[in-house]
CSV table of C-alpha atoms and ligand atoms in Angstrom, one decimal:
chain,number,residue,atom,x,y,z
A,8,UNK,CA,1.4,2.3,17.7
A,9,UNK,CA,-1.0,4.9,15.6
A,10,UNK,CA,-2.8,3.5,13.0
A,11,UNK,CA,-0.2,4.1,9.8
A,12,UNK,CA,-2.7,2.9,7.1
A,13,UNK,CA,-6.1,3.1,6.4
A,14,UNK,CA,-6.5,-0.3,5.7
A,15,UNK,CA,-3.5,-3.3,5.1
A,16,UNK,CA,-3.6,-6.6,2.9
A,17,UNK,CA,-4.3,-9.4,4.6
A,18,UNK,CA,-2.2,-11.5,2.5
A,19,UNK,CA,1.1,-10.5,0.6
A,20,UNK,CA,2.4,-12.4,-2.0
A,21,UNK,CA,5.4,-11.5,-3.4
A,22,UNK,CA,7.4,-13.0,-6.5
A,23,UNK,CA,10.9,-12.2,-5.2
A,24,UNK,CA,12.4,-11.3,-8.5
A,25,UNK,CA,16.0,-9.8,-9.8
A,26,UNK,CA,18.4,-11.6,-7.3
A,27,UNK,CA,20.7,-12.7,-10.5
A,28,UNK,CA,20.3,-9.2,-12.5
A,29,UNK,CA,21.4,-7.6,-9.0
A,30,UNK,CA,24.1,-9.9,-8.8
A,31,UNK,CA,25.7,-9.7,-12.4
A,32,UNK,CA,25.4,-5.7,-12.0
A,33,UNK,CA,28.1,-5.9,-9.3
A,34,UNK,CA,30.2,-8.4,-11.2
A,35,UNK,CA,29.1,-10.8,-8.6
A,36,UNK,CA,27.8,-14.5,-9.4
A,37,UNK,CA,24.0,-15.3,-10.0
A,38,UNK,CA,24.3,-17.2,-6.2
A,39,UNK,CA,25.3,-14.5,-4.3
A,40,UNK,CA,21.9,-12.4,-5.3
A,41,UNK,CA,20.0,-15.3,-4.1
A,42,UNK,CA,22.3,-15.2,-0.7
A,43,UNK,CA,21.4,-11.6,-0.3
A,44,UNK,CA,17.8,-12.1,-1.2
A,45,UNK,CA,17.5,-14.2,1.7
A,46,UNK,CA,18.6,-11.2,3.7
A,47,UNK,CA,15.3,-9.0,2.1
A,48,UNK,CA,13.1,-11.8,3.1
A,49,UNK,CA,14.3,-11.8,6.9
A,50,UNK,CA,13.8,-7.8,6.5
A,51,UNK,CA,11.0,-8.4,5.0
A,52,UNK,CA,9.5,-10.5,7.8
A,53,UNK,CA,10.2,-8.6,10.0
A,54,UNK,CA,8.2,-5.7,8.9
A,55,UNK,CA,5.4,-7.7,8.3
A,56,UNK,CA,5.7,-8.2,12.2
A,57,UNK,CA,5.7,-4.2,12.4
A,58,UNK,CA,3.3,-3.6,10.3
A,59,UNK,CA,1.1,-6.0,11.8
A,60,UNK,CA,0.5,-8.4,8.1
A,61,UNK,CA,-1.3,-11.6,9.0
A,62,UNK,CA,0.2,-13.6,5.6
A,63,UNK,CA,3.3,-13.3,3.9
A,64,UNK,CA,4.0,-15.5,1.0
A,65,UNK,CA,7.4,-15.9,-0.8
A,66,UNK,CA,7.5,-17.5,-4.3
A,67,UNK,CA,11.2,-19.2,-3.6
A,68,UNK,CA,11.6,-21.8,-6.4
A,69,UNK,CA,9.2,-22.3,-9.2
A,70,UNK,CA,8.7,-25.5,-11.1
A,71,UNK,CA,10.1,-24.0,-14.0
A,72,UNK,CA,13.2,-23.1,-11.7
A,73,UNK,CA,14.5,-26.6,-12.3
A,74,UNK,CA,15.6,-25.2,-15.9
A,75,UNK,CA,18.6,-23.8,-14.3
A,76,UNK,CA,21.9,-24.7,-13.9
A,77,UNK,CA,22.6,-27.6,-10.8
A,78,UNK,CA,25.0,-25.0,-9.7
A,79,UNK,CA,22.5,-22.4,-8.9
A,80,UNK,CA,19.3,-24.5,-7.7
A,81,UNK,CA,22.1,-26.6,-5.5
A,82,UNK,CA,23.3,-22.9,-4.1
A,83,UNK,CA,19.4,-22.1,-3.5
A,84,UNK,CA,18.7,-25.5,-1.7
A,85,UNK,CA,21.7,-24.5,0.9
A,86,UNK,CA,20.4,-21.3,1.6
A,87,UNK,CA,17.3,-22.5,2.4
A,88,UNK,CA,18.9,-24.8,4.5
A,89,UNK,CA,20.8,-22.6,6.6
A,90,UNK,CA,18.1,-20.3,6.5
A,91,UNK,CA,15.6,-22.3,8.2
A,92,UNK,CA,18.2,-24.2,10.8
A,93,UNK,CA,19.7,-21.8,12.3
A,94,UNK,CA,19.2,-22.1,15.8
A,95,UNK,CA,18.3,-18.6,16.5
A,96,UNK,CA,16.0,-18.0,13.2
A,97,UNK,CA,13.3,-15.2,13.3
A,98,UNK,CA,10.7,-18.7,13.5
A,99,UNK,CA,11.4,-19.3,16.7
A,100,UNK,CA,12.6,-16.3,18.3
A,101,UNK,CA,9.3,-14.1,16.8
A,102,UNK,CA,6.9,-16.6,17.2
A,103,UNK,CA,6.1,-17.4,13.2
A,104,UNK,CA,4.5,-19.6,11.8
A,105,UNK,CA,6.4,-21.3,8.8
A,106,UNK,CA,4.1,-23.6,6.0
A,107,UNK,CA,5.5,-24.4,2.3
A,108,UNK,CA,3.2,-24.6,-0.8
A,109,UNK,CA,4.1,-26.8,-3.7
A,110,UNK,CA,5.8,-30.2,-3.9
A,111,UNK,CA,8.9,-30.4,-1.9
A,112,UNK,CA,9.6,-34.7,-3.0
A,113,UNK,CA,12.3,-33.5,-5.1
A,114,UNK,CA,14.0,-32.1,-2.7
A,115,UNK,CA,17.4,-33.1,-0.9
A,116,UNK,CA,16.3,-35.4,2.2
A,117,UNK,CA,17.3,-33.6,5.0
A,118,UNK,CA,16.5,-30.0,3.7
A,119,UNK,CA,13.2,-32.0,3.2
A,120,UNK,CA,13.6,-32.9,7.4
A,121,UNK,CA,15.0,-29.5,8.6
A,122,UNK,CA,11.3,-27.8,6.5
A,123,UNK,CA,8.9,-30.0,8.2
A,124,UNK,CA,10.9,-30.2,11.6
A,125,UNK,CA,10.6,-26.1,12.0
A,126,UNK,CA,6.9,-26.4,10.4
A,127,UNK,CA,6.2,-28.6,13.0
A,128,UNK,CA,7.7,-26.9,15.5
A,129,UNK,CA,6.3,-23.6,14.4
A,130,UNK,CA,2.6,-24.8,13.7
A,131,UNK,CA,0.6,-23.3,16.7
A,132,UNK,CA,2.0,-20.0,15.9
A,133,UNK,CA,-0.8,-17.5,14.8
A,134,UNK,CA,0.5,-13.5,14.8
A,135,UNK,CA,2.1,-14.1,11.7
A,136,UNK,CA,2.2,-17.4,8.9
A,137,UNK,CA,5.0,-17.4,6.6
A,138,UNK,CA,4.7,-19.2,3.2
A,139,UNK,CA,7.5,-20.8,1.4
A,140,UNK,CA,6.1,-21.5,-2.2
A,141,UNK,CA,8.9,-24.5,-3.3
A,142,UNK,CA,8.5,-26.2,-6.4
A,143,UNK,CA,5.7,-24.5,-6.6
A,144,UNK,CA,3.3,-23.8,-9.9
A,145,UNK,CA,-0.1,-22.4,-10.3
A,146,UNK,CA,-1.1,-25.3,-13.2
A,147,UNK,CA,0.8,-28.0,-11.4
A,148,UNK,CA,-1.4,-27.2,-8.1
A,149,UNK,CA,-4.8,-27.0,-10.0
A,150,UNK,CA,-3.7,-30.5,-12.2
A,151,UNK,CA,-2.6,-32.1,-8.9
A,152,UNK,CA,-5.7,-31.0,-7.2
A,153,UNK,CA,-7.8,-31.7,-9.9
A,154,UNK,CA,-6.1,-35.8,-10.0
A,155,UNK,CA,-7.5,-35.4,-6.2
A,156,UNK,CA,-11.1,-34.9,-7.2
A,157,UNK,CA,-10.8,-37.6,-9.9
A,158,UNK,CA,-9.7,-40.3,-7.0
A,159,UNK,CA,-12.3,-39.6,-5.2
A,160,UNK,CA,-14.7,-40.2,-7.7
A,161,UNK,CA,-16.4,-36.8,-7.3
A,162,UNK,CA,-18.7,-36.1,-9.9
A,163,UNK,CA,-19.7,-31.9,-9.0
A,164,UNK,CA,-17.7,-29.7,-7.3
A,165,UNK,CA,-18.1,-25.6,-6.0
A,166,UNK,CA,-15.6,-22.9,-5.4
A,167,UNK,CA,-15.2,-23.3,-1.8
A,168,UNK,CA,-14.5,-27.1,-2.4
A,169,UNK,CA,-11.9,-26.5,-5.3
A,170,UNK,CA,-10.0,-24.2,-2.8
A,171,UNK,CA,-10.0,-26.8,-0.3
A,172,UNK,CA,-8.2,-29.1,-2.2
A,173,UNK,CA,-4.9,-26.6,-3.3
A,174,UNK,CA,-2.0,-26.2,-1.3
A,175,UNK,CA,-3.4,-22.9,-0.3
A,176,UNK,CA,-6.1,-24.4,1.5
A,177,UNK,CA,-5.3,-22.7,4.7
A,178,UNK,CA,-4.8,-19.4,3.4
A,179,UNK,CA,-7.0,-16.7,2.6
A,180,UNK,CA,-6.3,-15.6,-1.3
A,181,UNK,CA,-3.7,-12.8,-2.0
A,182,UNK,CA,-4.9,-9.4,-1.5
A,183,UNK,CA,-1.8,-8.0,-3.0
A,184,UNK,CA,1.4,-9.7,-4.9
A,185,UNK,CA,4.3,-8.0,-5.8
A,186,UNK,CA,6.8,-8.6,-8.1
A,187,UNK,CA,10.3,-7.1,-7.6
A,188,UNK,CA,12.5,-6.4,-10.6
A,189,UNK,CA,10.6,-4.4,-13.0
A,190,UNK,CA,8.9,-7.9,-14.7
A,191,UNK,CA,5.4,-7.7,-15.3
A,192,UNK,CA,4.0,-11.1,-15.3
A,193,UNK,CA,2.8,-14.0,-13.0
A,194,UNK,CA,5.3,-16.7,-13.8
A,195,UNK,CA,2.9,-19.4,-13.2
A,196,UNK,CA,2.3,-18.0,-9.6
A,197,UNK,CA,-1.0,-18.4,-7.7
A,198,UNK,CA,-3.5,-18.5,-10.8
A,199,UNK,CA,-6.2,-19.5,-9.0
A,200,UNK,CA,-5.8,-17.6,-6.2
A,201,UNK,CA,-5.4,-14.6,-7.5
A,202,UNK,CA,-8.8,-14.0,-9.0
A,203,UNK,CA,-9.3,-10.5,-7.0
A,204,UNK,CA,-5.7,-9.4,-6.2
A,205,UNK,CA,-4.2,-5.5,-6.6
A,206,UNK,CA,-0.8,-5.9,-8.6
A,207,UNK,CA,2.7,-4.0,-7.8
A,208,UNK,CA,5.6,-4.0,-10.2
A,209,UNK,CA,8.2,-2.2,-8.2
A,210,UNK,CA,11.7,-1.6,-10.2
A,211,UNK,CA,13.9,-2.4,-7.8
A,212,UNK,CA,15.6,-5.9,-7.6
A,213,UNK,CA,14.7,-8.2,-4.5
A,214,UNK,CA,18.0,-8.3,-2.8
A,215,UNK,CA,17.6,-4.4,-2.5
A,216,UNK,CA,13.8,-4.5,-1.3
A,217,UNK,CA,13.8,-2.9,2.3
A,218,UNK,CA,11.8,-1.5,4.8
A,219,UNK,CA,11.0,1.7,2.9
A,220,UNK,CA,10.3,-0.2,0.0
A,221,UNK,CA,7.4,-2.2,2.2
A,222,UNK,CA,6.1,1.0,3.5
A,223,UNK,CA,6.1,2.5,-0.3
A,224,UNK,CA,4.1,-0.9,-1.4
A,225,UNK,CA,1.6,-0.4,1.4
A,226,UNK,CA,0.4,3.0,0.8
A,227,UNK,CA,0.2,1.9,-2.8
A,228,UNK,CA,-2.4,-0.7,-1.2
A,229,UNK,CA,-4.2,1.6,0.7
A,230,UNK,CA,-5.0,4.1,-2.4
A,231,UNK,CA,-6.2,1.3,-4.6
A,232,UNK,CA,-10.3,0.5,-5.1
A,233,UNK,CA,-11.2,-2.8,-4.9
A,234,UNK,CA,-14.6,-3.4,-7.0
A,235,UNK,CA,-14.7,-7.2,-7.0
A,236,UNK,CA,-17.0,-6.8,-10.1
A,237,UNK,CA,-19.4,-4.1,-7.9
A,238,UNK,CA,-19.4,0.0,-8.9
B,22,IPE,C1,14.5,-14.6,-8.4
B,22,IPE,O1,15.6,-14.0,-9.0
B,22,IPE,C2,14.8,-15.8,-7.5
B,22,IPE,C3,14.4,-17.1,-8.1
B,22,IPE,C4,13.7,-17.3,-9.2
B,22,IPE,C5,14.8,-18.3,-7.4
B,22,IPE,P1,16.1,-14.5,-10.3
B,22,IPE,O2,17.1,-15.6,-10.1
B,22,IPE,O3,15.0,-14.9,-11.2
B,22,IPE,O4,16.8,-13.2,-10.9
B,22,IPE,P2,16.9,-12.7,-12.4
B,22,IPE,O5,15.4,-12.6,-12.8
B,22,IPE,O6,17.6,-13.7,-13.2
B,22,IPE,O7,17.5,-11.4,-12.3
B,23,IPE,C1,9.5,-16.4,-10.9
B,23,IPE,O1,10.7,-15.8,-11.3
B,23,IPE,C2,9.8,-17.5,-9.9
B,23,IPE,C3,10.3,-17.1,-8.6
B,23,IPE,C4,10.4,-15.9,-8.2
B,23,IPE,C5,10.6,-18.2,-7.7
B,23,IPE,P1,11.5,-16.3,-12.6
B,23,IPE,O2,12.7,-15.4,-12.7
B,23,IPE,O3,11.7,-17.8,-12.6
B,23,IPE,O4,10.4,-16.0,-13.8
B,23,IPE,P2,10.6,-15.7,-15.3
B,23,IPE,O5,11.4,-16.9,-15.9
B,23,IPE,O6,11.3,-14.4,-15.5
B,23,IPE,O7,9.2,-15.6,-15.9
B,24,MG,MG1,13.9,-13.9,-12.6
């Protein structure tokens, strides 16, 4: 394939955002957004496959999530169940590595089983590593890592140790994040990590993010300058 871009992120993080706005604007309920969400994310995989991305990582459910109605979060928790047992998910058939950040405890049991059964089965994948952020919050990672530190009685700590005690230890930080929907804030999403990161507010809600909309946020990549503090 010719070289499309002059240089590509390393690591997308995106804050899939919009799936109940999308839904309510069709006269639909909040749920069925989040069912067609899950649809972007598989497209969205897959171009990460085409466009040759090393990290993709998908804010899902965020600690604050738990704020809404049992109804939704119970019709989130079965998409992600189906979603991930399928027999013939993108996983297994393209080769991807699947991880989770955050604490998945409160989950159901065997949605708990069918995540770390495909982790498992997906771990020695390397084209590709899919993150699944899941009851996952910036603070709550840094507090719990931070507890971590306290129980082992370390007195001094540096950067590169801090980073090896969040969830994220395995993956580099976030080159880029977008956030679907037209919101512009984190939401309690990778503080730490996101030190050095270019931002993307596209308008568009994430059930309707596509291929063209992957390509569009990729050539906005590859025009920004990143300074890290240099001129
Ligand atoms: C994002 O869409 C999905 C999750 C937070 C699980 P929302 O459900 O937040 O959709 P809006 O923001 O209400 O439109
Ligand atoms: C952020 O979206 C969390 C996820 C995408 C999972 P929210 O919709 O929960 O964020 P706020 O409430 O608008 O800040
Ligand atoms: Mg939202």
């Amino acid at each position: 394939m010719t070289k499309l871009f002059k240089k590509l992120p390393t690591h997308i993080a995106i804050i899939m955002d919009g799936n109940g706005r999308w839904a309510t604007k069709r006269g639909m309920p909040r749920n069925y957004g989040h069912k067609e969400g899950v649809n972007a994310i598989e497209r969205t995989i897959e171009a990460c496959l085409k466009y040759n991305i090393k990290y993709c990582t998908f804010f899902a459910f965020s600690t604050e999530n738990w704020k809404r109605s049992k109804e939704e979060i119970d019709g989130i928790f079965q998409l992600l169940r189906e979603y991930i047992s399928i027999n013939d998910n993108i996983f297994l058939e393209k080769e991807v590595k699947l991880k989770h950040i955050g604490v998945i405890e409160p989950f159901p049991d065997d949605l708990k089983s069918a995540l770390v059964n495909i982790e498992n089965k997906t771990e020695k994948f390397d084209k590709l590593t899919i993150t699944f952020a899941l009851n996952y919050g910036g603070r709550d990672e840094i507090i719990r890592g931070v507890n971590t530190l306290l129980q082992s009685g370390q007195k001094q700590i540096d950067e590169n140790q801090f980073s090896s005690i969040l969830d994220t230890k395995d993956l580099p930080d976030p080159d880029f994040i977008i956030r679907t929907s037209g919101e512009q804030r984190v939401s309690n999403f990778m503080l730490y990590q996101m030190a050095y990161s270019e931002f993307y507010f596209p308008k568009i809600c994430w059930p309707s993010f596509n291929e063209k909309h992957f390509i569009k946020s990729l050539q906005v990549f590859e025009k920004r300058k990143r300074r890290y503090g240099g001129v």
